[in-house]
Each structure stands twice: as structure tokens, then as C-alpha cells.
CSV table of C-alpha atoms in Angstrom, one decimal:
chain,number,residue,atom,x,y,z
N,7,TYR,CA,0.1,0.3,-0.2
N,8,LEU,CA,1.3,3.8,-0.9
N,9,GLU,CA,0.1,7.1,-1.4
N,10,THR,CA,1.6,9.4,-3.4
N,11,LYS,CA,0.7,13.4,-4.3
N,12,PRO,CA,2.1,16.5,-4.9
N,13,TYR,CA,4.3,17.8,-2.1
N,14,PRO,CA,2.4,20.2,-0.3
N,15,ASP,CA,4.5,23.4,-0.1
N,16,GLU,CA,5.1,26.4,-2.5
N,17,GLU,CA,8.7,26.3,-2.4
N,18,HIS,CA,9.0,22.7,-4.0
N,19,PRO,CA,6.6,23.1,-6.7
N,20,CYS,CA,7.9,20.4,-8.9
N,21,SER,CA,7.8,17.9,-6.1
N,22,LEU,CA,6.3,14.3,-4.9
N,23,VAL,CA,5.4,12.8,-2.0
N,24,ILE,CA,5.6,9.0,-1.4
N,25,TYR,CA,3.9,7.9,1.5
N,26,SER,CA,4.1,4.0,2.7
N,27,PRO,CA,4.2,2.0,5.9
N,28,LYS,CA,8.1,1.2,5.5
N,29,LYS,CA,9.2,4.5,4.2
N,30,SER,CA,7.9,7.6,3.4
N,31,PHE,CA,9.9,10.0,1.1
N,32,VAL,CA,9.9,13.2,-1.5
N,33,ILE,CA,11.0,13.2,-5.1
N,34,ASP,CA,12.3,16.5,-6.9
N,35,PHE,CA,11.2,16.6,-10.5
N,36,ASP,CA,12.9,19.6,-13.4
N,37,THR,CA,9.5,20.6,-14.0
N,38,ASN,CA,5.7,20.0,-13.3
N,39,GLN,CA,5.2,18.0,-16.1
N,40,GLU,CA,7.6,15.2,-15.4
N,41,ARG,CA,6.3,15.1,-11.7
N,42,ASP,CA,2.8,14.8,-13.1
N,43,GLU,CA,3.7,11.8,-15.6
N,44,TRP,CA,5.5,10.5,-12.5
N,45,LEU,CA,2.3,10.7,-10.2
N,46,GLN,CA,0.0,9.3,-12.5
N,47,ALA,CA,2.4,6.2,-13.5
N,48,ILE,CA,2.7,5.5,-9.9
N,49,GLN,CA,-1.0,5.8,-8.9
N,50,THR,CA,-1.2,3.7,-12.0
N,51,ALA,CA,0.8,1.0,-10.7
N,52,ALA,CA,-0.5,0.6,-7.1
N,53,ARG,CA,-4.0,0.7,-8.5
N,54,ASN,CA,-2.8,-2.4,-10.8
N,55,ALA,CA,-1.1,-4.2,-7.9
N,56,LYS,CA,-4.1,-4.0,-5.5
N,57,GLU,CA,-6.6,-5.2,-8.3
N,58,ASN,CA,-4.5,-7.9,-9.0
N,59,CYS,CA,-3.6,-8.9,-5.2
N,60,ASP,CA,-5.3,-12.2,-4.2
N,61,GLU,CA,-4.5,-10.6,-0.4
N,62,LYS,CA,-7.1,-8.4,1.8
N,63,ILE,CA,-4.9,-5.0,1.7
N,64,GLU,CA,-5.0,-3.5,5.4
N,65,LEU,CA,-4.7,0.1,5.6
N,66,LYS,CA,-1.2,0.7,7.6
N,67,ARG,CA,0.0,3.7,9.2
N,68,MET,CA,2.2,5.7,6.9
N,69,ALA,CA,6.1,6.2,8.0
N,70,PRO,CA,6.6,10.2,8.4
N,71,ILE,CA,9.2,11.8,6.6
N,72,TRP,CA,11.9,13.6,8.4
N,73,TYR,CA,13.2,16.6,7.6
N,74,SER,CA,17.0,18.0,8.1
């Protein structure tokens, strides 16, 4: 299980956040278009994996993002 969305900070307009139970992180892209293409691809892959999984997927707590 994972969750993806654009980074909610105006200082990082071309960033994407990926949340998962084990590790969450931010990825920076050169353009918003590149970010949006990756966001769509990851969401599609996650949806396909979920639909093709025989096991029941439990909602789990997401790992935090550590900032330095």
C-alpha cells in the first residue's frame, strides 16, 4: 500500500511525496509535467497491483518524512 501526491509546499512546486508503511520520501523533478507524469504512472501501478492482489490489503500507518 502506498499513497502519492504533489508536495504541499510552494517552495517545492516540482516535488512529489510518496508515503508507505515502511518509508516515506520526497522526490524532486525538473518540471511539474515530469512530476505529474510520474505521479500518474505510480498511481496506475499501485491501483493495478491492488486489483491483482489476492490478499486483503489492510490500511497501515504511513512512515513519517524526516526533514533536516
